[in-house]
Amino acid sequence: MNIILLGPPGAGKGTQAKRMMERYGIPQISTGDMLRAAVAAGTQLGLEAKKYMDAGQLVPDEVVVGLVKERIQQEDCKKGFMLDGFPRNVSQAETLDKMLSELGQQIDHVVCIEVPDEELVKRLTGRRTCRQCGAGFHVVFDPPKKEGVCDKCGGELYQRDDDNVETVTSRLKVYKDQTEPLINYYEKQGKLRRIDGLGAIDEIFQRIVSVLG
Ligand code: AP5
Ligand code: ZN
């Protein structure tokens, strides 16, 4: 099963992807995580990408398309995969369709998590992520047992550079202008599954499972 997770920044794509990975046994492919890993490693690609990420803008298509193309052909993607944060505009979606048809594959479901803007800002500015295992927390909505420490691995929790109010505002605008048109794109393909993203994390997971089976 090949899935796309669509939705604005902070909708809970990463949070739900972690649960879906366990349930469906398919890997999460997060272009944001891949780019942040390149930034942390200090590679040329990372240095270039960081400028865009800190401004809340999209990294150029050729950079992310290259990362995804390589990743989906790896062994663990043979039984399916979950794309989180890709595609981000119509051009990326068209490239993905082409790429998959060349590989004799296709997207089965596009899970679109819907959450109003005011809630997104609260979720993003309170998010904390584990440096070691990537687990996500929220200082109010999903706090770790011990402040600043990951429940799962004991790693240090940090706040993403782009989770400040100013960058969040620009990420939300970029989502509306460039990513939201994908809702229509996938609706036309009959693949869109709308999920109400308000409520408890587990409740939302159940909504997704009831749609995907
Ligand atoms: P990326 O890393 O993809 O970020 P994003 O799309 O902005 O999404 P987020 O990771 O912020 O949100 P999420 O939906 O995963 O929310 P989460 O589950 O963590 O992209 C970052 C940057 O990289 C982009 O700006 C761009 O520059 C670049 N980039 C990436 N992909 C690209 C591409 N394809 N093309 C070009 N550029 C690209 O949840 C958020 C918080 O809310 C957490 O604290 C969580 O605990 C909490 N939470 C989750 N669910 C709930 C709930 N139900 N109730 C209360 N709190 C909740
Ligand atoms: Zn951890």
mmCIF file of C-alpha atoms and ligand atoms in Angstrom:
data_model
loop_
_atom_site.group_PDB
_atom_site.id
_atom_site.type_symbol
_atom_site.label_atom_id
_atom_site.label_comp_id
_atom_site.label_asym_id
_atom_site.label_seq_id
_atom_site.Cartn_x
_atom_site.Cartn_y
_atom_site.Cartn_z
ATOM 1 C CA MET A 1 0.000 0.000 0.000
ATOM 2 C CA ASN A 2 1.445 3.373 -1.042
ATOM 3 C CA ILE A 3 0.136 6.354 0.922
ATOM 4 C CA ILE A 4 0.594 10.120 0.841
ATOM 5 C CA LEU A 5 0.044 12.091 4.041
ATOM 6 C CA LEU A 6 -1.206 15.533 3.133
ATOM 7 C CA GLY A 7 -2.049 18.431 5.407
ATOM 8 C CA PRO A 8 -0.738 21.755 6.689
ATOM 9 C CA PRO A 9 2.342 22.109 8.906
ATOM 10 C CA GLY A 10 1.440 20.837 12.367
ATOM 11 C CA ALA A 11 -1.597 18.826 11.237
ATOM 12 C CA GLY A 12 -0.096 15.690 12.790
ATOM 13 C CA LYS A 13 1.341 13.968 9.705
ATOM 14 C CA GLY A 14 4.530 12.881 11.472
ATOM 15 C CA THR A 15 2.664 11.921 14.657
ATOM 16 C CA GLN A 16 0.210 9.689 12.775
ATOM 17 C CA ALA A 17 2.916 8.325 10.446
ATOM 18 C CA LYS A 18 4.752 6.827 13.437
ATOM 19 C CA ARG A 19 1.590 4.945 14.467
ATOM 20 C CA MET A 20 0.764 3.917 10.900
ATOM 21 C CA MET A 21 4.266 2.564 10.416
ATOM 22 C CA GLU A 22 3.649 0.068 13.248
ATOM 23 C CA ARG A 23 0.153 -0.825 12.088
ATOM 24 C CA TYR A 24 0.840 -1.252 8.368
ATOM 25 C CA GLY A 25 4.528 -2.207 8.454
ATOM 26 C CA ILE A 26 5.537 0.297 5.807
ATOM 27 C CA PRO A 27 8.243 2.978 6.172
ATOM 28 C CA GLN A 28 7.605 6.698 6.629
ATOM 29 C CA ILE A 29 9.440 8.794 4.055
ATOM 30 C CA SER A 30 9.584 12.346 5.399
ATOM 31 C CA THR A 31 11.301 14.812 3.096
ATOM 32 C CA GLY A 32 11.473 17.266 6.025
ATOM 33 C CA ASP A 33 13.348 14.680 8.148
ATOM 34 C CA MET A 34 15.670 13.857 5.247
ATOM 35 C CA LEU A 35 16.452 17.540 4.726
ATOM 36 C CA ARG A 36 17.020 18.124 8.460
ATOM 37 C CA ALA A 37 19.400 15.137 8.510
ATOM 38 C CA ALA A 38 21.350 16.732 5.629
ATOM 39 C CA VAL A 39 21.445 20.047 7.531
ATOM 40 C CA ALA A 40 22.712 18.294 10.686
ATOM 41 C CA ALA A 41 25.364 16.435 8.665
ATOM 42 C CA GLY A 42 26.484 19.753 7.154
ATOM 43 C CA THR A 43 26.399 18.468 3.560
ATOM 44 C CA GLN A 44 26.290 20.835 0.571
ATOM 45 C CA LEU A 45 22.644 19.873 0.003
ATOM 46 C CA GLY A 46 21.869 20.580 3.670
ATOM 47 C CA LEU A 47 23.530 23.991 3.616
ATOM 48 C CA GLU A 48 21.576 24.947 0.513
ATOM 49 C CA ALA A 49 18.259 23.605 1.900
ATOM 50 C CA LYS A 50 18.586 25.346 5.274
ATOM 51 C CA LYS A 51 18.167 28.810 3.727
ATOM 52 C CA TYR A 52 14.749 27.855 2.385
ATOM 53 C CA MET A 53 13.659 25.937 5.478
ATOM 54 C CA ASP A 54 14.516 28.775 7.874
ATOM 55 C CA ALA A 55 12.469 31.142 5.697
ATOM 56 C CA GLY A 56 9.527 28.715 5.620
ATOM 57 C CA GLN A 57 9.816 28.391 1.842
ATOM 58 C CA LEU A 58 9.927 25.225 -0.250
ATOM 59 C CA VAL A 59 13.323 23.774 -1.110
ATOM 60 C CA PRO A 60 13.733 23.583 -4.933
ATOM 61 C CA ASP A 61 11.850 20.664 -6.536
ATOM 62 C CA GLU A 62 14.917 18.979 -8.072
ATOM 63 C CA VAL A 63 16.495 18.589 -4.621
ATOM 64 C CA VAL A 64 13.527 16.834 -2.979
ATOM 65 C CA VAL A 65 12.546 14.855 -6.081
ATOM 66 C CA GLY A 66 16.066 13.390 -6.182
ATOM 67 C CA LEU A 67 15.852 12.355 -2.511
ATOM 68 C CA VAL A 68 12.444 10.691 -2.941
ATOM 69 C CA LYS A 69 13.344 8.908 -6.154
ATOM 70 C CA GLU A 70 16.323 7.253 -4.533
ATOM 71 C CA ARG A 71 14.466 6.397 -1.321
ATOM 72 C CA ILE A 72 11.363 4.719 -2.822
ATOM 73 C CA GLN A 73 13.535 2.280 -4.745
ATOM 74 C CA GLN A 74 15.132 0.891 -1.598
ATOM 75 C CA GLU A 75 14.366 -2.653 -0.439
ATOM 76 C CA ASP A 76 12.127 -1.710 2.518
ATOM 77 C CA CYS A 77 9.770 0.197 0.196
ATOM 78 C CA LYS A 78 8.939 -2.877 -1.892
ATOM 79 C CA LYS A 79 5.869 -3.662 0.243
ATOM 80 C CA GLY A 80 4.700 -0.054 0.263
ATOM 81 C CA PHE A 81 5.585 3.331 1.739
ATOM 82 C CA MET A 82 4.145 6.448 3.286
ATOM 83 C CA LEU A 83 5.160 9.828 1.907
ATOM 84 C CA ASP A 84 5.079 12.566 4.570
ATOM 85 C CA GLY A 85 5.620 16.120 3.303
ATOM 86 C CA PHE A 86 5.952 15.153 -0.355
ATOM 87 C CA PRO A 87 4.562 16.132 -2.837
ATOM 88 C CA ARG A 88 4.281 19.796 -1.832
ATOM 89 C CA ASN A 89 3.126 21.373 -5.118
ATOM 90 C CA VAL A 90 1.472 20.269 -8.370
ATOM 91 C CA SER A 91 4.779 19.950 -10.198
ATOM 92 C CA GLN A 92 6.095 17.507 -7.542
ATOM 93 C CA ALA A 93 2.817 15.537 -7.733
ATOM 94 C CA GLU A 94 3.089 15.214 -11.517
ATOM 95 C CA THR A 95 6.718 14.134 -11.255
ATOM 96 C CA LEU A 96 5.755 11.554 -8.633
ATOM 97 C CA ASP A 97 2.989 10.103 -10.830
ATOM 98 C CA LYS A 98 5.471 9.758 -13.675
ATOM 99 C CA MET A 99 8.168 8.268 -11.464
ATOM 100 C CA LEU A 100 5.771 5.673 -10.022
ATOM 101 C CA SER A 101 4.295 4.668 -13.360
ATOM 102 C CA GLU A 102 7.841 4.041 -14.648
ATOM 103 C CA LEU A 103 8.314 1.722 -11.657
ATOM 104 C CA GLY A 104 4.948 0.038 -12.315
ATOM 105 C CA GLN A 105 3.498 1.439 -9.097
ATOM 106 C CA GLN A 106 0.897 3.955 -7.996
ATOM 107 C CA ILE A 107 -0.465 5.857 -5.005
ATOM 108 C CA ASP A 108 -3.427 4.089 -3.355
ATOM 109 C CA HIS A 109 -4.614 6.627 -0.750
ATOM 110 C CA VAL A 110 -4.003 10.294 -0.029
ATOM 111 C CA VAL A 111 -4.808 10.887 3.644
ATOM 112 C CA CYS A 112 -5.527 14.583 4.105
ATOM 113 C CA ILE A 113 -5.502 15.687 7.758
ATOM 114 C CA GLU A 114 -7.546 18.864 8.248
ATOM 115 C CA VAL A 115 -6.898 21.278 11.146
ATOM 116 C CA PRO A 116 -7.742 25.001 11.487
ATOM 117 C CA ASP A 117 -4.894 27.573 11.484
ATOM 118 C CA GLU A 118 -5.197 28.760 15.144
ATOM 119 C CA GLU A 119 -4.701 25.189 16.339
ATOM 120 C CA LEU A 120 -1.742 24.665 13.973
ATOM 121 C CA VAL A 121 0.139 27.621 15.433
ATOM 122 C CA LYS A 122 -0.363 26.273 18.985
ATOM 123 C CA ARG A 123 0.789 22.795 17.960
ATOM 124 C CA LEU A 124 3.913 23.981 16.127
ATOM 125 C CA THR A 125 5.192 26.494 18.651
ATOM 126 C CA GLY A 126 4.879 23.896 21.448
ATOM 127 C CA ARG A 127 6.401 20.989 19.542
ATOM 128 C CA ARG A 128 9.526 19.261 20.854
ATOM 129 C CA THR A 129 11.410 16.549 18.942
ATOM 130 C CA CYS A 130 13.934 13.954 20.109
ATOM 131 C CA ARG A 131 17.431 14.480 18.690
ATOM 132 C CA GLN A 132 18.162 10.787 18.960
ATOM 133 C CA CYS A 133 15.070 8.875 17.774
ATOM 134 C CA GLY A 134 12.944 11.613 16.187
ATOM 135 C CA ALA A 135 9.920 11.038 18.452
ATOM 136 C CA GLY A 136 7.587 14.028 18.644
ATOM 137 C CA PHE A 137 6.089 15.614 21.768
ATOM 138 C CA HIS A 138 4.168 18.752 22.693
ATOM 139 C CA VAL A 139 4.789 20.769 25.847
ATOM 140 C CA VAL A 140 1.034 20.919 26.590
ATOM 141 C CA PHE A 141 -0.822 18.425 24.361
ATOM 142 C CA ASP A 142 1.589 15.475 24.554
ATOM 143 C CA PRO A 143 4.217 16.235 27.207
ATOM 144 C CA PRO A 144 7.130 13.901 27.950
ATOM 145 C CA LYS A 145 7.203 12.398 31.473
ATOM 146 C CA LYS A 146 10.366 14.362 32.246
ATOM 147 C CA GLU A 147 10.776 17.862 30.784
ATOM 148 C CA GLY A 148 13.268 17.991 27.904
ATOM 149 C CA VAL A 149 13.844 14.213 27.871
ATOM 150 C CA CYS A 150 12.460 11.668 25.373
ATOM 151 C CA ASP A 151 10.197 8.997 26.943
ATOM 152 C CA LYS A 152 11.230 6.438 24.367
ATOM 153 C CA CYS A 153 15.021 6.625 24.335
ATOM 154 C CA GLY A 154 16.099 9.175 26.961
ATOM 155 C CA GLY A 155 17.433 11.482 24.217
ATOM 156 C CA GLU A 156 17.439 15.275 24.418
ATOM 157 C CA LEU A 157 14.342 17.108 23.138
ATOM 158 C CA TYR A 158 14.820 20.215 20.995
ATOM 159 C CA GLN A 159 12.693 22.836 19.279
ATOM 160 C CA ARG A 160 12.917 22.971 15.471
ATOM 161 C CA ASP A 161 14.457 26.177 14.038
ATOM 162 C CA ASP A 162 11.357 26.715 11.874
ATOM 163 C CA ASP A 163 8.818 26.389 14.717
ATOM 164 C CA ASN A 164 8.799 30.092 15.647
ATOM 165 C CA VAL A 165 5.712 32.256 15.006
ATOM 166 C CA GLU A 166 7.292 34.164 12.089
ATOM 167 C CA THR A 167 8.420 31.082 10.112
ATOM 168 C CA VAL A 168 5.196 29.232 10.952
ATOM 169 C CA THR A 169 3.204 32.109 9.408
ATOM 170 C CA SER A 170 5.162 31.845 6.191
ATOM 171 C CA ARG A 171 4.889 28.013 6.133
ATOM 172 C CA LEU A 172 1.099 28.289 6.452
ATOM 173 C CA LYS A 173 0.978 30.739 3.549
ATOM 174 C CA VAL A 174 3.165 28.500 1.378
ATOM 175 C CA TYR A 175 0.842 25.589 2.220
ATOM 176 C CA LYS A 176 -2.241 27.543 1.099
ATOM 177 C CA ASP A 177 -0.641 28.856 -2.091
ATOM 178 C CA GLN A 178 1.303 25.828 -3.279
ATOM 179 C CA THR A 179 0.248 22.651 -1.456
ATOM 180 C CA GLU A 180 -3.504 23.034 -0.981
ATOM 181 C CA PRO A 181 -4.152 22.732 -4.759
ATOM 182 C CA LEU A 182 -3.113 19.079 -4.355
ATOM 183 C CA ILE A 183 -6.413 18.390 -2.579
ATOM 184 C CA ASN A 184 -8.221 18.992 -5.851
ATOM 185 C CA TYR A 185 -5.505 17.137 -7.812
ATOM 186 C CA TYR A 186 -6.005 13.930 -5.802
ATOM 187 C CA GLU A 187 -9.763 14.352 -5.440
ATOM 188 C CA LYS A 188 -9.963 14.177 -9.237
ATOM 189 C CA GLN A 189 -7.958 10.938 -9.122
ATOM 190 C CA GLY A 190 -10.457 9.527 -6.584
ATOM 191 C CA LYS A 191 -7.691 9.000 -4.012
ATOM 192 C CA LEU A 192 -8.439 11.694 -1.441
ATOM 193 C CA ARG A 193 -9.441 10.557 2.076
ATOM 194 C CA ARG A 194 -10.324 13.538 4.292
ATOM 195 C CA ILE A 195 -9.655 13.117 8.020
ATOM 196 C CA ASP A 196 -10.802 15.498 10.757
ATOM 197 C CA GLY A 197 -7.489 16.262 12.519
ATOM 198 C CA LEU A 198 -9.015 17.763 15.686
ATOM 199 C CA GLY A 199 -9.244 15.593 18.774
ATOM 200 C CA ALA A 200 -6.998 13.177 20.658
ATOM 201 C CA ILE A 201 -4.027 11.692 18.771
ATOM 202 C CA ASP A 202 -5.351 8.117 19.194
ATOM 203 C CA GLU A 203 -8.852 9.118 18.117
ATOM 204 C CA ILE A 204 -7.454 10.545 14.873
ATOM 205 C CA PHE A 205 -5.426 7.390 14.320
ATOM 206 C CA GLN A 206 -8.661 5.361 14.616
ATOM 207 C CA ARG A 207 -10.311 7.600 12.009
ATOM 208 C CA ILE A 208 -7.430 6.892 9.611
ATOM 209 C CA VAL A 209 -7.560 3.149 10.234
ATOM 210 C CA SER A 210 -11.300 3.079 9.652
ATOM 211 C CA VAL A 211 -10.798 4.712 6.254
ATOM 212 C CA LEU A 212 -7.758 2.646 5.162
ATOM 213 C CA GLY A 213 -8.824 -0.636 6.736
HETATM 214 P P1 AP5 B 1 8.308 19.296 7.116
HETATM 215 O O1 AP5 B 1 9.272 18.718 8.044
HETATM 216 O O2 AP5 B 1 7.600 18.419 6.145
HETATM 217 O O3 AP5 B 1 7.275 20.128 7.984
HETATM 218 P P2 AP5 B 1 5.718 20.453 7.813
HETATM 219 O O4 AP5 B 1 5.018 19.983 6.608
HETATM 220 O O5 AP5 B 1 5.687 21.894 8.038
HETATM 221 O O6 AP5 B 1 5.054 19.550 8.816
HETATM 222 P P3 AP5 B 1 5.408 19.412 10.282
HETATM 223 O O7 AP5 B 1 6.460 18.383 10.492
HETATM 224 O O8 AP5 B 1 5.683 20.760 10.868
HETATM 225 O O9 AP5 B 1 4.002 18.965 10.863
HETATM 226 P P4 AP5 B 1 3.306 17.560 11.062
HETATM 227 O O10 AP5 B 1 2.031 17.584 10.328
HETATM 228 O O11 AP5 B 1 4.225 16.408 10.809
HETATM 229 O O12 AP5 B 1 2.972 17.684 12.613
HETATM 230 P P5 AP5 B 1 3.431 16.805 13.861
HETATM 231 O O13 AP5 B 1 2.914 15.420 13.746
HETATM 232 O O14 AP5 B 1 4.884 16.961 14.157
HETATM 233 O O15 AP5 B 1 8.985 20.461 6.251
HETATM 234 C C1 AP5 B 1 9.867 21.405 6.812
HETATM 235 C C2 AP5 B 1 10.501 22.235 5.705
HETATM 236 O O16 AP5 B 1 11.287 21.374 4.833
HETATM 237 C C3 AP5 B 1 9.535 22.941 4.739
HETATM 238 O O17 AP5 B 1 9.123 24.197 5.228
HETATM 239 C C4 AP5 B 1 10.383 23.049 3.458
HETATM 240 O O18 AP5 B 1 11.302 24.112 3.555
HETATM 241 C C5 AP5 B 1 11.169 21.757 3.470
HETATM 242 N N1 AP5 B 1 10.483 20.679 2.725
HETATM 243 C C6 AP5 B 1 10.018 19.489 3.209
HETATM 244 N N2 AP5 B 1 9.455 18.752 2.246
HETATM 245 C C7 AP5 B 1 9.560 19.468 1.101
HETATM 246 C C8 AP5 B 1 9.143 19.263 -0.254
HETATM 247 N N3 AP5 B 1 8.472 18.144 -0.610
HETATM 248 N N4 AP5 B 1 9.398 20.230 -1.169
HETATM 249 C C9 AP5 B 1 10.061 21.348 -0.831
HETATM 250 N N5 AP5 B 1 10.475 21.623 0.419
HETATM 251 C C10 AP5 B 1 10.231 20.691 1.385
HETATM 252 O O19 AP5 B 1 2.589 17.547 15.018
HETATM 253 C C11 AP5 B 1 2.892 18.889 15.387
HETATM 254 C C12 AP5 B 1 2.755 19.054 16.909
HETATM 255 O O20 AP5 B 1 1.386 18.875 17.294
HETATM 256 C C13 AP5 B 1 3.555 18.048 17.741
HETATM 257 O O21 AP5 B 1 4.065 18.701 18.852
HETATM 258 C C14 AP5 B 1 2.512 17.012 18.163
HETATM 259 O O22 AP5 B 1 2.822 16.432 19.416
HETATM 260 C C15 AP5 B 1 1.232 17.839 18.254
HETATM 261 N N6 AP5 B 1 0.032 17.089 17.884
HETATM 262 C C16 AP5 B 1 -0.110 16.157 16.895
HETATM 263 N N7 AP5 B 1 -1.371 15.703 16.845
HETATM 264 C C17 AP5 B 1 -2.052 16.369 17.814
HETATM 265 C C18 AP5 B 1 -3.406 16.329 18.273
HETATM 266 N N8 AP5 B 1 -4.304 15.524 17.712
HETATM 267 N N9 AP5 B 1 -3.766 17.155 19.280
HETATM 268 C C19 AP5 B 1 -2.855 17.975 19.862
HETATM 269 N N10 AP5 B 1 -1.554 18.050 19.481
HETATM 270 C C20 AP5 B 1 -1.161 17.249 18.472
HETATM 271 ZN ZN ZN B 2 13.955 9.580 21.577
#
